[in-house]
mmCIF file of C-alpha atoms in Angstrom:
data_model
loop_
_atom_site.group_PDB
_atom_site.id
_atom_site.type_symbol
_atom_site.label_atom_id
_atom_site.label_comp_id
_atom_site.label_asym_id
_atom_site.label_seq_id
_atom_site.Cartn_x
_atom_site.Cartn_y
_atom_site.Cartn_z
ATOM 1 C CA UNK A 1 -27.390 17.463 -19.065
ATOM 2 C CA UNK A 2 -26.111 14.675 -21.321
ATOM 3 C CA UNK A 3 -22.952 12.689 -20.868
ATOM 4 C CA UNK A 4 -21.368 14.261 -23.965
ATOM 5 C CA UNK A 5 -21.964 17.737 -22.542
ATOM 6 C CA UNK A 6 -20.327 16.727 -19.267
ATOM 7 C CA UNK A 7 -17.317 15.474 -21.194
ATOM 8 C CA UNK A 8 -17.124 18.774 -23.095
ATOM 9 C CA UNK A 9 -17.244 20.742 -19.844
ATOM 10 C CA UNK A 10 -14.524 18.547 -18.342
ATOM 11 C CA UNK A 11 -12.358 18.909 -21.434
ATOM 12 C CA UNK A 12 -12.824 22.660 -21.378
ATOM 13 C CA UNK A 13 -11.800 22.826 -17.721
ATOM 14 C CA UNK A 14 -8.690 20.760 -18.453
ATOM 15 C CA UNK A 15 -7.711 23.019 -21.352
ATOM 16 C CA UNK A 16 -8.246 26.128 -19.204
ATOM 17 C CA UNK A 17 -6.052 24.650 -16.462
ATOM 18 C CA UNK A 18 -3.290 23.859 -18.938
ATOM 19 C CA UNK A 19 -3.418 27.286 -20.586
ATOM 20 C CA UNK A 20 -3.313 28.994 -17.174
ATOM 21 C CA UNK A 21 -0.411 26.833 -15.996
ATOM 22 C CA UNK A 22 1.590 27.473 -19.147
ATOM 23 C CA UNK A 23 0.829 31.180 -19.114
ATOM 24 C CA UNK A 24 1.688 31.832 -15.470
ATOM 25 C CA UNK A 25 4.150 29.029 -14.793
ATOM 26 C CA UNK A 26 6.577 30.166 -17.465
ATOM 27 C CA UNK A 27 8.520 28.025 -19.887
ATOM 28 C CA UNK A 28 12.024 28.598 -18.506
ATOM 29 C CA UNK A 29 13.662 28.084 -15.138
ATOM 30 C CA UNK A 30 14.139 30.993 -12.740
ATOM 31 C CA UNK A 31 17.431 32.837 -12.607
ATOM 32 C CA UNK A 32 19.765 32.842 -9.608
ATOM 33 C CA UNK A 33 18.592 36.324 -8.611
ATOM 34 C CA UNK A 34 14.916 35.364 -8.882
ATOM 35 C CA UNK A 35 15.461 32.343 -6.639
ATOM 36 C CA UNK A 36 17.332 34.391 -4.028
ATOM 37 C CA UNK A 37 14.484 36.904 -3.968
ATOM 38 C CA UNK A 38 11.930 34.093 -3.713
ATOM 39 C CA UNK A 39 13.786 32.511 -0.797
ATOM 40 C CA UNK A 40 14.081 35.756 1.144
ATOM 41 C CA UNK A 41 10.429 36.634 0.587
ATOM 42 C CA UNK A 42 9.295 33.135 1.594
ATOM 43 C CA UNK A 43 11.661 32.158 4.418
ATOM 44 C CA UNK A 44 13.308 35.388 5.562
ATOM 45 C CA UNK A 45 16.760 36.951 5.362
ATOM 46 C CA UNK A 46 19.503 34.613 4.203
ATOM 47 C CA UNK A 47 23.147 34.629 3.173
ATOM 48 C CA UNK A 48 23.979 33.514 -0.361
ATOM 49 C CA UNK A 49 26.364 30.514 -0.377
ATOM 50 C CA UNK A 50 26.468 29.348 -3.968
ATOM 51 C CA UNK A 51 24.548 27.944 -6.916
ATOM 52 C CA UNK A 52 24.479 25.196 -9.508
ATOM 53 C CA UNK A 53 22.559 24.963 -12.752
ATOM 54 C CA UNK A 54 21.971 23.258 -16.058
ATOM 55 C CA UNK A 55 20.439 25.543 -18.646
ATOM 56 C CA UNK A 56 18.621 24.304 -21.722
ATOM 57 C CA UNK A 57 16.919 21.001 -22.410
ATOM 58 C CA UNK A 58 14.121 19.131 -20.684
ATOM 59 C CA UNK A 59 16.150 18.656 -17.490
ATOM 60 C CA UNK A 60 17.152 22.294 -17.082
ATOM 61 C CA UNK A 61 17.364 23.591 -13.519
ATOM 62 C CA UNK A 62 18.814 26.337 -11.332
ATOM 63 C CA UNK A 63 19.590 25.811 -7.646
ATOM 64 C CA UNK A 64 20.773 28.361 -5.094
ATOM 65 C CA UNK A 65 22.260 27.440 -1.722
ATOM 66 C CA UNK A 66 21.519 29.804 1.152
ATOM 67 C CA UNK A 67 22.080 30.096 4.885
ATOM 68 C CA UNK A 68 19.142 31.277 6.970
ATOM 69 C CA UNK A 69 20.175 34.151 9.254
ATOM 70 C CA UNK A 70 17.769 33.271 12.087
ATOM 71 C CA UNK A 71 18.661 29.598 12.443
ATOM 72 C CA UNK A 72 21.892 28.940 10.536
ATOM 73 C CA UNK A 73 20.128 26.353 8.382
ATOM 74 C CA UNK A 74 21.761 25.789 5.000
ATOM 75 C CA UNK A 75 19.097 25.009 2.443
ATOM 76 C CA UNK A 76 18.480 24.887 -1.294
ATOM 77 C CA UNK A 77 15.855 26.409 -3.561
ATOM 78 C CA UNK A 78 15.497 24.882 -7.009
ATOM 79 C CA UNK A 79 13.698 25.925 -10.174
ATOM 80 C CA UNK A 80 13.094 23.113 -12.654
ATOM 81 C CA UNK A 81 10.752 22.123 -15.448
ATOM 82 C CA UNK A 82 7.911 19.692 -14.825
ATOM 83 C CA UNK A 83 5.636 17.982 -17.334
ATOM 84 C CA UNK A 84 1.877 18.496 -17.579
ATOM 85 C CA UNK A 85 0.112 15.295 -18.522
ATOM 86 C CA UNK A 86 -3.555 14.394 -18.159
ATOM 87 C CA UNK A 87 -5.179 11.098 -19.122
ATOM 88 C CA UNK A 88 -2.008 9.961 -20.835
ATOM 89 C CA UNK A 89 -1.688 13.083 -22.980
ATOM 90 C CA UNK A 90 1.343 15.388 -22.801
ATOM 91 C CA UNK A 91 0.623 19.130 -22.888
ATOM 92 C CA UNK A 92 3.995 20.722 -22.229
ATOM 93 C CA UNK A 93 6.236 21.776 -19.363
ATOM 94 C CA UNK A 94 6.017 24.493 -16.742
ATOM 95 C CA UNK A 95 8.472 25.881 -14.232
ATOM 96 C CA UNK A 96 8.278 24.609 -10.656
ATOM 97 C CA UNK A 97 10.053 26.066 -7.619
ATOM 98 C CA UNK A 98 10.826 23.804 -4.666
ATOM 99 C CA UNK A 99 12.910 23.885 -1.513
ATOM 100 C CA UNK A 100 14.022 21.650 1.340
ATOM 101 C CA UNK A 101 13.747 24.521 3.834
ATOM 102 C CA UNK A 102 10.492 23.365 5.472
ATOM 103 C CA UNK A 103 11.836 19.868 6.132
ATOM 104 C CA UNK A 104 15.114 21.217 7.522
ATOM 105 C CA UNK A 105 13.289 23.775 9.657
ATOM 106 C CA UNK A 106 11.098 21.098 11.270
ATOM 107 C CA UNK A 107 14.232 19.058 11.982
ATOM 108 C CA UNK A 108 15.774 22.195 13.497
ATOM 109 C CA UNK A 109 12.786 22.665 15.809
ATOM 110 C CA UNK A 110 12.961 19.078 17.037
ATOM 111 C CA UNK A 111 16.712 19.328 17.581
ATOM 112 C CA UNK A 112 16.412 22.603 19.503
ATOM 113 C CA UNK A 113 13.708 21.224 21.780
ATOM 114 C CA UNK A 114 14.849 17.579 21.900
ATOM 115 C CA UNK A 115 15.715 17.454 25.605
ATOM 116 C CA UNK A 116 12.334 18.791 26.759
ATOM 117 C CA UNK A 117 10.448 16.743 24.166
ATOM 118 C CA UNK A 118 12.192 13.567 25.273
ATOM 119 C CA UNK A 119 11.220 14.260 28.904
ATOM 120 C CA UNK A 120 7.626 14.880 27.841
ATOM 121 C CA UNK A 121 7.457 11.718 25.722
ATOM 122 C CA UNK A 122 8.772 9.691 28.644
ATOM 123 C CA UNK A 123 6.189 11.207 30.999
ATOM 124 C CA UNK A 124 3.226 10.507 28.684
ATOM 125 C CA UNK A 125 4.707 7.335 27.139
ATOM 126 C CA UNK A 126 4.691 8.233 23.447
ATOM 127 C CA UNK A 127 7.046 8.503 20.494
ATOM 128 C CA UNK A 128 6.776 11.224 17.867
ATOM 129 C CA UNK A 129 7.476 11.697 14.201
ATOM 130 C CA UNK A 130 6.743 14.229 11.507
ATOM 131 C CA UNK A 131 5.366 13.547 8.043
ATOM 132 C CA UNK A 132 3.185 15.327 5.491
ATOM 133 C CA UNK A 133 3.346 18.556 7.542
ATOM 134 C CA UNK A 134 1.674 16.859 10.525
ATOM 135 C CA UNK A 135 3.125 15.709 13.825
ATOM 136 C CA UNK A 136 2.119 12.207 14.877
ATOM 137 C CA UNK A 137 2.281 11.251 18.555
ATOM 138 C CA UNK A 138 2.174 7.477 19.029
ATOM 139 C CA UNK A 139 1.208 6.340 22.530
ATOM 140 C CA UNK A 140 1.908 3.024 24.229
ATOM 141 C CA UNK A 141 -1.745 2.068 24.623
ATOM 142 C CA UNK A 142 -5.345 3.268 24.509
ATOM 143 C CA UNK A 143 -5.326 4.220 28.180
ATOM 144 C CA UNK A 144 -3.717 7.526 27.201
ATOM 145 C CA UNK A 145 -7.237 8.900 26.683
ATOM 146 C CA UNK A 146 -7.575 12.616 27.379
ATOM 147 C CA UNK A 147 -3.899 12.715 28.395
ATOM 148 C CA UNK A 148 -3.099 12.500 24.670
ATOM 149 C CA UNK A 149 -4.640 15.927 24.118
ATOM 150 C CA UNK A 150 -2.713 17.413 27.037
ATOM 151 C CA UNK A 151 0.502 15.842 25.759
ATOM 152 C CA UNK A 152 -0.006 17.388 22.312
ATOM 153 C CA UNK A 153 -0.689 20.812 23.842
ATOM 154 C CA UNK A 154 2.485 20.638 25.925
ATOM 155 C CA UNK A 155 4.443 19.346 22.914
ATOM 156 C CA UNK A 156 3.367 22.367 20.884
ATOM 157 C CA UNK A 157 4.157 24.754 23.746
ATOM 158 C CA UNK A 158 7.726 23.409 23.896
ATOM 159 C CA UNK A 159 8.131 23.751 20.119
ATOM 160 C CA UNK A 160 6.800 27.307 20.167
ATOM 161 C CA UNK A 161 9.799 28.468 22.212
ATOM 162 C CA UNK A 162 12.132 27.399 19.376
ATOM 163 C CA UNK A 163 9.819 28.508 16.553
ATOM 164 C CA UNK A 164 11.567 31.786 15.713
ATOM 165 C CA UNK A 165 9.842 31.981 12.312
ATOM 166 C CA UNK A 166 6.373 30.939 13.489
ATOM 167 C CA UNK A 167 6.351 28.234 10.821
ATOM 168 C CA UNK A 168 5.852 25.118 12.931
ATOM 169 C CA UNK A 169 3.087 22.652 12.020
ATOM 170 C CA UNK A 170 0.004 23.150 14.170
ATOM 171 C CA UNK A 171 -1.840 19.879 13.567
ATOM 172 C CA UNK A 172 -1.294 16.673 15.541
ATOM 173 C CA UNK A 173 -2.575 13.146 14.980
ATOM 174 C CA UNK A 174 -2.701 11.092 18.183
ATOM 175 C CA UNK A 175 -2.551 7.307 17.811
ATOM 176 C CA UNK A 176 -1.530 4.127 19.591
ATOM 177 C CA UNK A 177 1.137 1.644 18.564
ATOM 178 C CA UNK A 178 -1.565 -0.742 17.309
ATOM 179 C CA UNK A 179 -2.926 1.944 14.939
ATOM 180 C CA UNK A 180 -5.920 3.083 16.983
ATOM 181 C CA UNK A 181 -6.637 6.789 16.513
ATOM 182 C CA UNK A 182 -7.141 8.547 19.846
ATOM 183 C CA UNK A 183 -7.907 11.949 18.382
ATOM 184 C CA UNK A 184 -6.369 15.079 16.912
ATOM 185 C CA UNK A 185 -5.124 18.387 18.261
ATOM 186 C CA UNK A 186 -5.251 21.733 16.470
ATOM 187 C CA UNK A 187 -2.679 23.904 18.242
ATOM 188 C CA UNK A 188 -3.736 27.124 16.505
ATOM 189 C CA UNK A 189 -7.209 26.872 18.009
ATOM 190 C CA UNK A 190 -6.134 24.863 21.085
ATOM 191 C CA UNK A 191 -8.771 22.316 20.133
ATOM 192 C CA UNK A 192 -8.602 18.591 20.998
ATOM 193 C CA UNK A 193 -11.033 16.275 19.180
ATOM 194 C CA UNK A 194 -11.413 12.756 20.528
ATOM 195 C CA UNK A 195 -11.785 9.931 18.031
ATOM 196 C CA UNK A 196 -14.615 7.401 18.037
ATOM 197 C CA UNK A 197 -12.207 4.497 17.433
ATOM 198 C CA UNK A 198 -11.930 3.478 21.065
ATOM 199 C CA UNK A 199 -15.713 3.524 21.579
ATOM 200 C CA UNK A 200 -16.205 1.252 18.556
ATOM 201 C CA UNK A 201 -13.474 -1.153 19.681
ATOM 202 C CA UNK A 202 -14.846 -1.360 23.216
ATOM 203 C CA UNK A 203 -18.347 -1.993 21.878
ATOM 204 C CA UNK A 204 -17.172 -4.819 19.607
ATOM 205 C CA UNK A 205 -15.170 -6.472 22.385
ATOM 206 C CA UNK A 206 -18.013 -6.233 24.887
ATOM 207 C CA UNK A 207 -20.943 -7.184 22.643
ATOM 208 C CA UNK A 208 -19.606 -9.389 19.878
ATOM 209 C CA UNK A 209 -16.068 -10.780 20.026
ATOM 210 C CA UNK A 210 -13.716 -10.103 22.934
ATOM 211 C CA UNK A 211 -10.780 -11.370 20.849
ATOM 212 C CA UNK A 212 -11.461 -9.319 17.712
ATOM 213 C CA UNK A 213 -8.428 -7.454 16.405
ATOM 214 C CA UNK A 214 -8.917 -3.890 15.192
ATOM 215 C CA UNK A 215 -7.366 -3.395 11.747
ATOM 216 C CA UNK A 216 -8.100 0.068 10.353
ATOM 217 C CA UNK A 217 -10.771 2.659 9.564
ATOM 218 C CA UNK A 218 -11.674 4.255 6.237
ATOM 219 C CA UNK A 219 -14.312 6.634 4.908
ATOM 220 C CA UNK A 220 -17.509 5.046 3.624
ATOM 221 C CA UNK A 221 -21.035 5.807 2.376
ATOM 222 C CA UNK A 222 -24.090 4.514 4.187
ATOM 223 C CA UNK A 223 -25.602 2.887 1.083
ATOM 224 C CA UNK A 224 -22.651 0.486 1.091
ATOM 225 C CA UNK A 225 -24.317 -1.098 4.118
ATOM 226 C CA UNK A 226 -28.028 -0.302 4.226
ATOM 227 C CA UNK A 227 -30.773 -0.767 1.592
ATOM 228 C CA UNK A 228 -32.175 2.401 0.050
ATOM 229 C CA UNK A 229 -35.523 2.175 1.827
ATOM 230 C CA UNK A 230 -33.831 2.042 5.238
ATOM 231 C CA UNK A 231 -31.528 4.915 4.276
ATOM 232 C CA UNK A 232 -34.607 7.022 3.475
ATOM 233 C CA UNK A 233 -36.082 6.230 6.909
ATOM 234 C CA UNK A 234 -32.916 6.865 8.921
ATOM 235 C CA UNK A 235 -31.829 9.902 6.889
ATOM 236 C CA UNK A 236 -35.028 11.750 5.938
ATOM 237 C CA UNK A 237 -34.471 14.401 3.301
ATOM 238 C CA UNK A 238 -30.887 13.333 2.683
ATOM 239 C CA UNK A 239 -29.123 14.635 -0.414
ATOM 240 C CA UNK A 240 -26.935 11.901 -1.871
ATOM 241 C CA UNK A 241 -25.469 9.169 0.305
ATOM 242 C CA UNK A 242 -24.467 10.228 3.857
ATOM 243 C CA UNK A 243 -20.826 9.520 4.652
ATOM 244 C CA UNK A 244 -19.016 8.366 7.762
ATOM 245 C CA UNK A 245 -16.376 5.881 8.877
ATOM 246 C CA UNK A 246 -16.159 2.099 8.538
ATOM 247 C CA UNK A 247 -14.076 0.238 11.152
ATOM 248 C CA UNK A 248 -12.490 -3.032 10.085
ATOM 249 C CA UNK A 249 -11.798 -5.967 12.423
ATOM 250 C CA UNK A 250 -10.557 -9.545 12.240
ATOM 251 C CA UNK A 251 -12.527 -11.996 14.403
ATOM 252 C CA UNK A 252 -11.204 -14.951 16.394
ATOM 253 C CA UNK A 253 -11.645 -17.216 13.346
ATOM 254 C CA UNK A 254 -9.549 -14.929 11.145
ATOM 255 C CA UNK A 255 -12.484 -13.509 9.162
ATOM 256 C CA UNK A 256 -12.921 -9.779 8.527
ATOM 257 C CA UNK A 257 -15.981 -7.798 9.561
ATOM 258 C CA UNK A 258 -16.950 -4.123 9.633
ATOM 259 C CA UNK A 259 -18.508 -1.920 12.307
ATOM 260 C CA UNK A 260 -20.274 1.383 11.632
ATOM 261 C CA UNK A 261 -21.747 3.920 14.031
ATOM 262 C CA UNK A 262 -24.915 5.397 12.537
ATOM 263 C CA UNK A 263 -24.450 8.508 14.683
ATOM 264 C CA UNK A 264 -21.283 9.291 12.727
ATOM 265 C CA UNK A 265 -23.277 9.179 9.489
ATOM 266 C CA UNK A 266 -25.883 11.559 10.932
ATOM 267 C CA UNK A 267 -28.756 9.066 11.250
ATOM 268 C CA UNK A 268 -32.061 10.023 12.876
ATOM 269 C CA UNK A 269 -31.704 6.953 15.086
ATOM 270 C CA UNK A 270 -28.151 5.956 15.930
ATOM 271 C CA UNK A 271 -26.419 2.814 17.093
ATOM 272 C CA UNK A 272 -23.525 0.558 16.112
ATOM 273 C CA UNK A 273 -24.034 -2.210 13.553
ATOM 274 C CA UNK A 274 -21.765 -4.968 12.317
ATOM 275 C CA UNK A 275 -21.464 -6.328 8.770
ATOM 276 C CA UNK A 276 -19.634 -8.936 6.742
ATOM 277 C CA UNK A 277 -18.629 -8.354 3.135
ATOM 278 C CA UNK A 278 -20.282 -11.078 1.082
ATOM 279 C CA UNK A 279 -20.297 -11.625 -2.683
ATOM 280 C CA UNK A 280 -23.812 -10.165 -2.777
ATOM 281 C CA UNK A 281 -22.793 -7.089 -0.746
ATOM 282 C CA UNK A 282 -22.651 -6.134 2.908
ATOM 283 C CA UNK A 283 -24.661 -8.498 5.101
ATOM 284 C CA UNK A 284 -25.578 -7.415 8.640
ATOM 285 C CA UNK A 285 -24.373 -9.666 11.474
ATOM 286 C CA UNK A 286 -26.996 -10.826 13.938
ATOM 287 C CA UNK A 287 -25.641 -11.081 17.484
#
C-alpha cells in the first residue's frame, strides 16, 4: 500500500474520531441536574451543596458541589468545553465532565488508615505516595527484596478496611530511593513481580565497574544494539524488532554506558551485554 493511501486512511480515521466526538460529546455543557445524576451514578449517593456556572461562550462551564454520604467528602463535578485539535488544526469543541472525587477519595483512604500505614512503613523502611492512580512505595535500599512485595500486600490489606466504595487503586510500584525498581504488586490478583533491575546492577558491579552508578531504565528495541544478521540468529523467525529494557549507567570516569539482558528481549541465547553510544551507533564494550 502506498504512502498516499496510508495518509488517506489516517485522515479518514481522524475525521471519524472528530465526527464521533462531536456527535456524542455534545456542544453544550451539562445542566446542574445532569451533573448531579452523573455524580450519583459514578460515585454513589451524595447530598447537594451548591453550584456555580458560566453559560455561553468558549469558557462556559457548570459545576456542582456535593457531599458524599459514605465518607463525608465534599467534592466537585464540572462540565466544560474542550477543544479538539490535531496536527495544528482546530475542529471544534466538545463537552468534558471531570471531578476531583477520585483524588479526594484516595486522600481520605490514606487519612483513615494513616496510623497503621505509618507503623507498616516504619517496619519495612519505606515512604509512600500516590500519583497517576498508582501507589509508589519507596524503600530505603535494595535489600528490601521480597519484603517489598509483602509490604505492598499488607499496605493494600490496611487500605481495604477503609475502602467503603471499593475504589482504591490496586497497582503498586516498588522502588528504592536511588530510583531502582524492585518490582510491582497487583493487589487484585495478589501478584508480585520482581524487577530485573537489581540483577543487572549486581552484574555490572561484579563484572565491569564496581563504582558504576545506575541512572535509569527505558524501553528499547534490540536492533538499536545488534546488527541485523545477529538479530536473525538470536531471534529466529522474529516479526519486527524484539523489544526489552535498556539500563543506563555512569562509569567511574563519568561516561554513560548501557546494559541489556538478551533474555528480556526473548533471545534464543541469553546473557547480559554492555554498550556505549557512539556517533556511529551502539558499540559493544569488551570486558
